[in-house]
PDB file of C-alpha atoms in Angstrom:
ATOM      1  CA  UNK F   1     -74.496-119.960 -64.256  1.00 78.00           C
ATOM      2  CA  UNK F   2     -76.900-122.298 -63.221  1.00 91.00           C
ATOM      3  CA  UNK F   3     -77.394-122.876 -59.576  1.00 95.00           C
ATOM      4  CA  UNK F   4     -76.439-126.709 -60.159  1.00 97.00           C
ATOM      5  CA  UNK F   5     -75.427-128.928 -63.018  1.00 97.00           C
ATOM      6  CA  UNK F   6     -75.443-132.518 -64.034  1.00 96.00           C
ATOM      7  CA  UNK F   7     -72.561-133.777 -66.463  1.00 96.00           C
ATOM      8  CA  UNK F   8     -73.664-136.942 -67.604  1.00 96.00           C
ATOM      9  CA  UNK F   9     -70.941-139.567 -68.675  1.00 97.00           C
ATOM     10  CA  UNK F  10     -73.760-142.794 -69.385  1.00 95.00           C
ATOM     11  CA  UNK F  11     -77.301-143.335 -69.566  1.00 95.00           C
ATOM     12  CA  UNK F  12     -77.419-146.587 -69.501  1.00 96.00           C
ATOM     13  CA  UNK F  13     -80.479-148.855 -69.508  1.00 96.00           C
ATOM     14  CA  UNK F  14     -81.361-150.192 -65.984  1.00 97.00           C
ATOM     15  CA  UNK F  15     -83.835-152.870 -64.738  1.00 97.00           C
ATOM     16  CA  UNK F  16     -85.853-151.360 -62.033  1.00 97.00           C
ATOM     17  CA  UNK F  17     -82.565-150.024 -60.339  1.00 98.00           C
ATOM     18  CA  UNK F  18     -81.989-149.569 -56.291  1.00 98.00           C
ATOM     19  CA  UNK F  19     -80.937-146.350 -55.053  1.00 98.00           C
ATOM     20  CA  UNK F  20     -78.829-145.600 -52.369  1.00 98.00           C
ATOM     21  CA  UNK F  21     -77.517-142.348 -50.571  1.00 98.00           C
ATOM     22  CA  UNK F  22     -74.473-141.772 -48.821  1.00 98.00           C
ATOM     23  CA  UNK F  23     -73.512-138.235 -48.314  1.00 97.00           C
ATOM     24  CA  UNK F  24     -71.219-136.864 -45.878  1.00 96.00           C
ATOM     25  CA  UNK F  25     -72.948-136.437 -42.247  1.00 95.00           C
ATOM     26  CA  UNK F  26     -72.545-137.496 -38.671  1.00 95.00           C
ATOM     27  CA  UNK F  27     -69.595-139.075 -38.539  1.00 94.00           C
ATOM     28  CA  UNK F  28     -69.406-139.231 -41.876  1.00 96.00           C
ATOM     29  CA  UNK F  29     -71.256-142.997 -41.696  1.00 97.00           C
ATOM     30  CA  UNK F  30     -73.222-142.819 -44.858  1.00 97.00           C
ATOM     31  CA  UNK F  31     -70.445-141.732 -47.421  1.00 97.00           C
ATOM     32  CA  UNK F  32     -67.914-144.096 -45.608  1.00 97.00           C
ATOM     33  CA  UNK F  33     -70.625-147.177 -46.262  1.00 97.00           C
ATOM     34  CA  UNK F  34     -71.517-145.982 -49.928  1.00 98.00           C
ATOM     35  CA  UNK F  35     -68.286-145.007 -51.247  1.00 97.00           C
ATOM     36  CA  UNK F  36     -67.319-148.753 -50.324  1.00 97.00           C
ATOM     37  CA  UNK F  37     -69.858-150.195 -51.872  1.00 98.00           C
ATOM     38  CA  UNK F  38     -69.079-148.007 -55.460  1.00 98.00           C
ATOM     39  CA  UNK F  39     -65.030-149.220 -54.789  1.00 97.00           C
ATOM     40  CA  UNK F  40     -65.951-152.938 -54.085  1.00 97.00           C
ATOM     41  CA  UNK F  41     -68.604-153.300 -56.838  1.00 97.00           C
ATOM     42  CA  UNK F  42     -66.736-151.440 -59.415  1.00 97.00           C
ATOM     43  CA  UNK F  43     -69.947-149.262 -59.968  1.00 98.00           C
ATOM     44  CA  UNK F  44     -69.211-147.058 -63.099  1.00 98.00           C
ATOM     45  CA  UNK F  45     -69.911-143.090 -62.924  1.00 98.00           C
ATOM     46  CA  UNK F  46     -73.194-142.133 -64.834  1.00 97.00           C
ATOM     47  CA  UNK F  47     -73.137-138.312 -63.609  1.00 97.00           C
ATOM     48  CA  UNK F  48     -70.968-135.702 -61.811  1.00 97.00           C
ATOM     49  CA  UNK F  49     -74.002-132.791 -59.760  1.00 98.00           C
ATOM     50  CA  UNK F  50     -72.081-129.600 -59.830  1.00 97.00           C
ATOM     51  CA  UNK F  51     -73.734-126.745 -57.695  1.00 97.00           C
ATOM     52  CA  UNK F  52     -73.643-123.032 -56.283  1.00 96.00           C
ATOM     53  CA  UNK F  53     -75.256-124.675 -53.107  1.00 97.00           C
ATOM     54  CA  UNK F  54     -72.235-127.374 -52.497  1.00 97.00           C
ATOM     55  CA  UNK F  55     -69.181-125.076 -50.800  1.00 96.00           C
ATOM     56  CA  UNK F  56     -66.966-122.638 -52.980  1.00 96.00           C
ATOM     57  CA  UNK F  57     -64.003-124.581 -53.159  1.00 95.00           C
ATOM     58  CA  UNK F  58     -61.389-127.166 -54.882  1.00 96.00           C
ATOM     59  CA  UNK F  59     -59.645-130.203 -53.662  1.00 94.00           C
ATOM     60  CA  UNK F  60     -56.324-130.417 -54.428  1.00 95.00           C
ATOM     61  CA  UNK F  61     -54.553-134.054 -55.025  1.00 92.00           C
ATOM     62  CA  UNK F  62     -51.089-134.225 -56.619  1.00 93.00           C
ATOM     63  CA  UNK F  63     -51.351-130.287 -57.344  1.00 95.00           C
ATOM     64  CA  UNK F  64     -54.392-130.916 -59.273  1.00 96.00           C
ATOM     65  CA  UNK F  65     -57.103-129.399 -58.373  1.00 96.00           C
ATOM     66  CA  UNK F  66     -60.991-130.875 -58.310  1.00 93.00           C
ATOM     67  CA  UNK F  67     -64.164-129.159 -58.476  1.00 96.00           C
ATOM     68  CA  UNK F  68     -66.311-130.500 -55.311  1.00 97.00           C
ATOM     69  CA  UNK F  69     -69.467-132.538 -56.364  1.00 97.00           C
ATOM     70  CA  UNK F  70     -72.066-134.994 -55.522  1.00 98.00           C
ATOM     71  CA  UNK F  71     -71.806-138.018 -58.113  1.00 98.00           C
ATOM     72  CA  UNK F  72     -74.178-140.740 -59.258  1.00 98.00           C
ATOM     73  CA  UNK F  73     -72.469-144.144 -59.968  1.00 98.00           C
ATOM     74  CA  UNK F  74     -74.432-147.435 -61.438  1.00 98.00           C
ATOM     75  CA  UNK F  75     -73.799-151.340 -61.541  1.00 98.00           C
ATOM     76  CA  UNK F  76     -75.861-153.601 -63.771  1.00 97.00           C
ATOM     77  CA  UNK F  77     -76.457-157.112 -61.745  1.00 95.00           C
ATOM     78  CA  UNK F  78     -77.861-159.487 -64.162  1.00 93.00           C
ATOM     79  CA  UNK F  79     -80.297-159.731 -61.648  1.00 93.00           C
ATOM     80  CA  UNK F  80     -84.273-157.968 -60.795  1.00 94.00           C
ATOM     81  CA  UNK F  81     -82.927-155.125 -59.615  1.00 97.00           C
ATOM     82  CA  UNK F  82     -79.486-152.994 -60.735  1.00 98.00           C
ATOM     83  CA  UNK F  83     -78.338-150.088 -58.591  1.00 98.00           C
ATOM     84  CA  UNK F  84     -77.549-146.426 -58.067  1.00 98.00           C
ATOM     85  CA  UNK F  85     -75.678-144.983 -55.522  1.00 98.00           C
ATOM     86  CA  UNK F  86     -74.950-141.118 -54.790  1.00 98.00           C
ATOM     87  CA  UNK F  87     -71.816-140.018 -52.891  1.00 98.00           C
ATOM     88  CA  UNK F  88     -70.525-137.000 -52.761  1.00 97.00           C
ATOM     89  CA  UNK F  89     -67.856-134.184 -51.396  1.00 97.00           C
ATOM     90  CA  UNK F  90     -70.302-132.360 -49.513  1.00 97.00           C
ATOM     91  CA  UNK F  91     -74.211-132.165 -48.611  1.00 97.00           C
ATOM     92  CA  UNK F  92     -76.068-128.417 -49.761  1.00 96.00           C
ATOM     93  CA  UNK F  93     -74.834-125.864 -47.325  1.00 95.00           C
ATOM     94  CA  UNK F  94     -77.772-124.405 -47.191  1.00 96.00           C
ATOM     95  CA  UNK F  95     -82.023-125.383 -46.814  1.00 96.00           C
ATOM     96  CA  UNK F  96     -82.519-124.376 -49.808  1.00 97.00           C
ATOM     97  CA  UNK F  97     -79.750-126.523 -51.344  1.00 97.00           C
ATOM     98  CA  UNK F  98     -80.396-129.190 -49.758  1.00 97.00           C
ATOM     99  CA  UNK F  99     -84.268-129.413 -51.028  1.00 97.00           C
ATOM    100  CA  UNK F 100     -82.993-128.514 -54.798  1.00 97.00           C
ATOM    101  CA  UNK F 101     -79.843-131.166 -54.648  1.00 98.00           C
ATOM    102  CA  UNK F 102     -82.318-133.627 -53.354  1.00 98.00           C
ATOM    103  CA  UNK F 103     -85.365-133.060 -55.638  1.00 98.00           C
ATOM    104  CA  UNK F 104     -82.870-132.395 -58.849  1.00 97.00           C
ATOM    105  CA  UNK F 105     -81.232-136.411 -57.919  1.00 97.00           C
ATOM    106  CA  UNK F 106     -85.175-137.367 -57.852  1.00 97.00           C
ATOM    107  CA  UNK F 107     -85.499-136.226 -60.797  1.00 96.00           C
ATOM    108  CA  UNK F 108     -83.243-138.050 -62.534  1.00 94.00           C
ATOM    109  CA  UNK F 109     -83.696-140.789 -60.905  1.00 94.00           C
ATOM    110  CA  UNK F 110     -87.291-140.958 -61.464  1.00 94.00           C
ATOM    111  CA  UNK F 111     -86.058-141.362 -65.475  1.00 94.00           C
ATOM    112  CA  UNK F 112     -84.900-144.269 -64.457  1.00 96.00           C
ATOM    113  CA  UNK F 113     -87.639-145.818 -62.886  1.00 96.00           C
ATOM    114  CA  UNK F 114     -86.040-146.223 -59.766  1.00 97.00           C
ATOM    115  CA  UNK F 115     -88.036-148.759 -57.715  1.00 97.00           C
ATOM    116  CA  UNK F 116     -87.031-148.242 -53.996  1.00 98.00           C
ATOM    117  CA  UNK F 117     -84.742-145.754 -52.151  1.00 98.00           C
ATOM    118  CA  UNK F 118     -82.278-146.402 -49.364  1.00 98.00           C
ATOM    119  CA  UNK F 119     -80.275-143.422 -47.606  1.00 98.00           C
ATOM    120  CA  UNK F 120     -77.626-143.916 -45.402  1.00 98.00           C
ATOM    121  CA  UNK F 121     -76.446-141.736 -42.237  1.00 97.00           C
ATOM    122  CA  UNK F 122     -75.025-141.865 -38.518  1.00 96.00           C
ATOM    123  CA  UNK F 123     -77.207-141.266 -35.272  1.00 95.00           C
ATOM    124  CA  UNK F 124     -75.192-139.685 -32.804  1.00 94.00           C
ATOM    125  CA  UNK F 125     -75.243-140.680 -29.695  1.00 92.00           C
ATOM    126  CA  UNK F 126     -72.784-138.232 -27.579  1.00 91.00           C
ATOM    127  CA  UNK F 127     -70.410-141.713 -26.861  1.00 90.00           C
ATOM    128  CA  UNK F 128     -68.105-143.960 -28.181  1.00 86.00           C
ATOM    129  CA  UNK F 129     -70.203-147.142 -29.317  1.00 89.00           C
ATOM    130  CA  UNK F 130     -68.682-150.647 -28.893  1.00 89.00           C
ATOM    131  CA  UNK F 131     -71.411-152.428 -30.898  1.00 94.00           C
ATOM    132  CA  UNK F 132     -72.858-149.983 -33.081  1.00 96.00           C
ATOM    133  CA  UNK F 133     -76.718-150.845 -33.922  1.00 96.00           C
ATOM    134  CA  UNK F 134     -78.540-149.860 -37.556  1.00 98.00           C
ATOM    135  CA  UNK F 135     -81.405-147.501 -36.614  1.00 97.00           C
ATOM    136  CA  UNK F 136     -84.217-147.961 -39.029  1.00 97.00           C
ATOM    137  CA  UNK F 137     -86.909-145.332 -40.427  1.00 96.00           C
ATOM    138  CA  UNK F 138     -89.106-146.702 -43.382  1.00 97.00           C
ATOM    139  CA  UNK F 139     -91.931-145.024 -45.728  1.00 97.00           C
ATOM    140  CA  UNK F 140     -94.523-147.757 -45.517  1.00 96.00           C
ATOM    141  CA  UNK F 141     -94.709-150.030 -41.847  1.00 95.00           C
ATOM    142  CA  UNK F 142     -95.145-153.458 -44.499  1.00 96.00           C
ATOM    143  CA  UNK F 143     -91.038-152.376 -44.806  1.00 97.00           C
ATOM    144  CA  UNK F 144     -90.178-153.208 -40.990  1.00 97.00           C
ATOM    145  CA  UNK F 145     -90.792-157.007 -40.554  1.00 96.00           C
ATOM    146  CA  UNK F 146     -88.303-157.685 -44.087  1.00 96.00           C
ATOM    147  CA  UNK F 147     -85.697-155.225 -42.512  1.00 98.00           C
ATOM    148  CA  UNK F 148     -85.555-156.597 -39.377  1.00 97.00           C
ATOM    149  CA  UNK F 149     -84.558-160.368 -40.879  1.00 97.00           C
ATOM    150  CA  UNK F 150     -81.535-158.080 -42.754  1.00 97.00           C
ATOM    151  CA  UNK F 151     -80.812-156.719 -38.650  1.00 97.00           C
ATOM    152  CA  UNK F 152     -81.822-153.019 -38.824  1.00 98.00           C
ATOM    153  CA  UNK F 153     -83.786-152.531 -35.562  1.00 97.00           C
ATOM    154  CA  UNK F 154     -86.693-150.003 -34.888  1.00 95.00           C
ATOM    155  CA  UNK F 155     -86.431-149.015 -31.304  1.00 91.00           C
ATOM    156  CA  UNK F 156     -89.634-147.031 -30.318  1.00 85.00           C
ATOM    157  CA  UNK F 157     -88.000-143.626 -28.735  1.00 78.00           C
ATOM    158  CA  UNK F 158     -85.385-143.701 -31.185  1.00 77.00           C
ATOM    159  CA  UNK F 159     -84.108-141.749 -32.998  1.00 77.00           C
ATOM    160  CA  UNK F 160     -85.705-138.539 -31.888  1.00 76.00           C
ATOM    161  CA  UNK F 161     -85.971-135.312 -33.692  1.00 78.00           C
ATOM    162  CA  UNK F 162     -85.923-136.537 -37.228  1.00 88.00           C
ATOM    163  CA  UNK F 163     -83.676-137.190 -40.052  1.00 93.00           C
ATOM    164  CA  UNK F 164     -81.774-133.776 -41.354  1.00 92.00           C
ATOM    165  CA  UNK F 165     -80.370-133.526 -44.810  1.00 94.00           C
ATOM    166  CA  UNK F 166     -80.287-135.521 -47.409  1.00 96.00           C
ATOM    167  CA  UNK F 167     -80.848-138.897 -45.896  1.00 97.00           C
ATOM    168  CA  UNK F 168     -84.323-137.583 -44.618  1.00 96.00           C
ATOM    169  CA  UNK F 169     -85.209-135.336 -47.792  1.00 97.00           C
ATOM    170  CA  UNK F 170     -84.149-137.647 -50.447  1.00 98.00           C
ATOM    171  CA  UNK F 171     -86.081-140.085 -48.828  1.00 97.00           C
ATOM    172  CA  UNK F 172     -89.391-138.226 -48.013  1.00 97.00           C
ATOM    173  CA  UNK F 173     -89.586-136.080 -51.087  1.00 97.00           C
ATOM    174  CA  UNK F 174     -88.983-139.947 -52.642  1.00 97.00           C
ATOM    175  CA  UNK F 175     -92.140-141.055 -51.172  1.00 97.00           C
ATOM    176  CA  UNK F 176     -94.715-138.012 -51.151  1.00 97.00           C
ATOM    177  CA  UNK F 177     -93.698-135.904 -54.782  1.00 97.00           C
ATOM    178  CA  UNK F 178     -92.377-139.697 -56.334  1.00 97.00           C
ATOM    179  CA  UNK F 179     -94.043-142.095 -55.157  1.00 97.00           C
ATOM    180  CA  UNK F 180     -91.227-144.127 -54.672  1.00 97.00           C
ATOM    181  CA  UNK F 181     -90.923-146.503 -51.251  1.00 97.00           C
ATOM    182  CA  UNK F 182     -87.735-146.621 -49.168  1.00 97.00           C
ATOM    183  CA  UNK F 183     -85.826-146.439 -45.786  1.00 98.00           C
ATOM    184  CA  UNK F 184     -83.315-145.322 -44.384  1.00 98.00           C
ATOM    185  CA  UNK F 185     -80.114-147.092 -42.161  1.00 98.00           C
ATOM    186  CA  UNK F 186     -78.865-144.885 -39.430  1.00 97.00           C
ATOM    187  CA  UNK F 187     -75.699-146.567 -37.860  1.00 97.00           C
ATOM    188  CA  UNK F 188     -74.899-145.386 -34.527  1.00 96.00           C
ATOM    189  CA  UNK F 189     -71.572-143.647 -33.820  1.00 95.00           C
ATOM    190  CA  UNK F 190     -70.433-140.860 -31.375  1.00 92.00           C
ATOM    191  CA  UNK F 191     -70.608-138.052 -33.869  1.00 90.00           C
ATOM    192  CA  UNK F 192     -67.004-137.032 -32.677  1.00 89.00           C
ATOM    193  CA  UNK F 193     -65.132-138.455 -35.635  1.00 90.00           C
ATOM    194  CA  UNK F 194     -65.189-140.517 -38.920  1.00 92.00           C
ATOM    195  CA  UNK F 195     -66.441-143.412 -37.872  1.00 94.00           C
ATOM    196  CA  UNK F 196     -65.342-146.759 -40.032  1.00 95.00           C
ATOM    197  CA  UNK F 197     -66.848-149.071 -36.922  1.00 94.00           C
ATOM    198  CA  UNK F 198     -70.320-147.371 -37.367  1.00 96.00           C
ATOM    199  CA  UNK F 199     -70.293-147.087 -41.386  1.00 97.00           C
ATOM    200  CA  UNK F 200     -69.199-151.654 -41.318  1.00 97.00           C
ATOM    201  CA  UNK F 201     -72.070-152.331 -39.439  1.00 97.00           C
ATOM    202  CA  UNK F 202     -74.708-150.355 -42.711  1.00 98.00           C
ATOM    203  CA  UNK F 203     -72.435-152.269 -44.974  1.00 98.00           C
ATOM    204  CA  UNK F 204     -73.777-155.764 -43.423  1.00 97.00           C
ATOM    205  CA  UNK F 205     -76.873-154.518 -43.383  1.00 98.00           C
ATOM    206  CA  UNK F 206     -77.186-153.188 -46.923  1.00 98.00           C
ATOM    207  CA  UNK F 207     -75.291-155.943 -48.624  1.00 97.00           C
ATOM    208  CA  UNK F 208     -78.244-158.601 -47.019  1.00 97.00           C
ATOM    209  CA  UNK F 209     -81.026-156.245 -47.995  1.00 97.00           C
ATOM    210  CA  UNK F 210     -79.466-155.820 -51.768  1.00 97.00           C
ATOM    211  CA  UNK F 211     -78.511-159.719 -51.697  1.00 95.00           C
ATOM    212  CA  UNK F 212     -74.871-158.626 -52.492  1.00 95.00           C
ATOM    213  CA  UNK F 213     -71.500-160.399 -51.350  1.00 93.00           C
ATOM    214  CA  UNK F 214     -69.245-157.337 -50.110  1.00 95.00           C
ATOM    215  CA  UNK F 215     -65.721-158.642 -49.392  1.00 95.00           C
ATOM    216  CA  UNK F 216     -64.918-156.603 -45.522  1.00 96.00           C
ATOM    217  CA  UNK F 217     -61.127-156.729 -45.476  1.00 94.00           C
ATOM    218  CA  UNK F 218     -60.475-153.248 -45.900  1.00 94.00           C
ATOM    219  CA  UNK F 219     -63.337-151.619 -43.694  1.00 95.00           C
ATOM    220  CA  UNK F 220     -61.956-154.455 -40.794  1.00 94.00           C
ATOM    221  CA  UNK F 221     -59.164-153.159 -41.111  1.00 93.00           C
ATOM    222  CA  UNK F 222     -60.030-149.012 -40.692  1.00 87.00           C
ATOM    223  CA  UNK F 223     -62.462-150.361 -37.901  1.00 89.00           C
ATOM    224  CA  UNK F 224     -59.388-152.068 -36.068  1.00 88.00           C
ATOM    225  CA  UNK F 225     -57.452-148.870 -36.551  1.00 85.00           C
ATOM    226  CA  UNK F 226     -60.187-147.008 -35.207  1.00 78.00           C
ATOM    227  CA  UNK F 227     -60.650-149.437 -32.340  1.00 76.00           C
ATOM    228  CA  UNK F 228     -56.946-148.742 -31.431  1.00 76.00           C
ATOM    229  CA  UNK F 229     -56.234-145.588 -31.019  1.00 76.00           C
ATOM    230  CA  UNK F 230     -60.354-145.731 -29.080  1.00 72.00           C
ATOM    231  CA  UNK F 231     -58.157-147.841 -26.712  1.00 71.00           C
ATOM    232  CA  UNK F 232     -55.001-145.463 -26.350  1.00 74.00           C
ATOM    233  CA  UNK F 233     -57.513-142.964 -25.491  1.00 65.00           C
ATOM    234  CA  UNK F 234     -59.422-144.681 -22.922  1.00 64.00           C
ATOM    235  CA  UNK F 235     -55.927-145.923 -21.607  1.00 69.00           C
ATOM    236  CA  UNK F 236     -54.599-142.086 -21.309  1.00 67.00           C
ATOM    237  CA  UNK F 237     -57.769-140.953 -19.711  1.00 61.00           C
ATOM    238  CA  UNK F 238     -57.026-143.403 -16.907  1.00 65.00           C
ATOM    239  CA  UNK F 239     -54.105-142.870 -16.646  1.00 68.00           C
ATOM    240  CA  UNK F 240     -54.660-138.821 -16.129  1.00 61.00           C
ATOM    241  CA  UNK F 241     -57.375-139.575 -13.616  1.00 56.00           C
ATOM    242  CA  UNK F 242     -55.585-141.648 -11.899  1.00 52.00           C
ATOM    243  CA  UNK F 243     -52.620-138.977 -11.489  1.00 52.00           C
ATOM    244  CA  UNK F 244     -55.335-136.584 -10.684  1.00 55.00           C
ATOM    245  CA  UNK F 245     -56.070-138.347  -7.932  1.00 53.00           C
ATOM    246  CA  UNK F 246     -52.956-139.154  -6.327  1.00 49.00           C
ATOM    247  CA  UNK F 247     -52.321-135.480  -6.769  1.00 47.00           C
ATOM    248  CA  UNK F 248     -55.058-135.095  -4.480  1.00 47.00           C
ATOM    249  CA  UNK F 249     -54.309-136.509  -1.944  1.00 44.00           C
ATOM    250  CA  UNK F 250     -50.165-135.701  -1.938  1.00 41.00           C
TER     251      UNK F 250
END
């Protein structure tokens, strides 16, 4: 067996395509923001990455079972630039995975002529976020002033210690072995759970920087969800301090 393994389903013929790169991470930000995009655009599945290095398991839905995978979708615009995204089940599990997942997805996409790469990820920050910023990190600095317009910010402490997994591999190997330019949009969450809030705010971001009308009903709605049972928790937090208290001084 081969330590991973690309079914193809289309090759089809792309105008200097966008990629994008949401895999499963901190607060699971990036898939959240990229598997909306593939639903709302109606992207169409090119590939299906099948690997030793994703986790030895099946998901099961309706008592059918499914292989885990990372998958490559497409969407032809009419316009400059069509697009690619990646989601997947899982990241590698492993360092080496992670470098051959992300190099093998180069590769491919490098047949494509892929003309600028975006990944998508959270930056924890240890706290529930009201107004979640996008973090930016970029290949080139001529990327910043553009980004900036679309509202990704570039604070100069943050984030610290890097970018880990696939949103910072994909997107280096891009630029040093490909040659290929890109960024990538860290939304700020609390790490503690998926995080809808976090993932809405990339989804502004990305649909000004690919010029593309994403309809935000549905990830409102899984942000006002989230939002509500934020509040029930904040409300039964008080609510035990405040008993502490009184216990205290009964």
């Amino acid at each position: 067996m081969e330590k991973i393994m690309i079914k193809n389903y289309e090759e089809p013929e792309l105008n200097s395509p966008i990629f994008v790169g949401g895999l499963p991470g901190i607060g699971n930000v990036g898939k959240i923001a990229a598997d909306y995009f593939v639903d709302k655009l109606k992207m169409k599945k090119m590939a299906d990455i099948y690997s030793e290095f994703l986790p030895p398991q099946v998901f099961i839905n309706n008592n059918v079972v499914h292989l885990v995978r990372e998958s490559l979708y497409y969407k032809k615009t009419g316009r400059k630039n069509d697009l690619i995204f990646l989601t997947g089940d899982f990241q590698g599990t492993t360092q080496e995975g992670q470098y051959e997942l992300s190099f093998r997805t180069l590769e491919l996409l490098k047949k494509y002529k892929v003309s600028m790469v975006y990944t998508l990820g959270g930056y924890s920050v240890g706290k529930i976020v009201d107004e979640p910023r996008v973090l930016g990190a970029v290949t080139d600095k001529k990327l910043v002033r553009s980004l900036m317009r679309n509202g990704v910010v570039f604070p100069e402490a943050e984030p610290s210690g890097g970018i880990v997994g696939s949103a910072g591999l994909i997107l280096g190997m891009g630029t040093e072995l490909f040659s290929i330019p890109g960024a990538c949009f860290m939304g700020e969450t609390s790490g503690y759970f998926a995080d809808p809030k976090s993932a809405r705010e990339i989804i502004i971001v990305l649909s000004k920087v690919l010029k593309t009308r994403i309809n935000l009903k549905d990830i409102d709605e899984k942000t006002k969800q989230l939002e509500d049972i934020t509040e029930k928790m904040r409300q039964e937090a008080q609510t035990k301090t405040s008993k502490d208290d009184l216990g205290y001084f009964g």
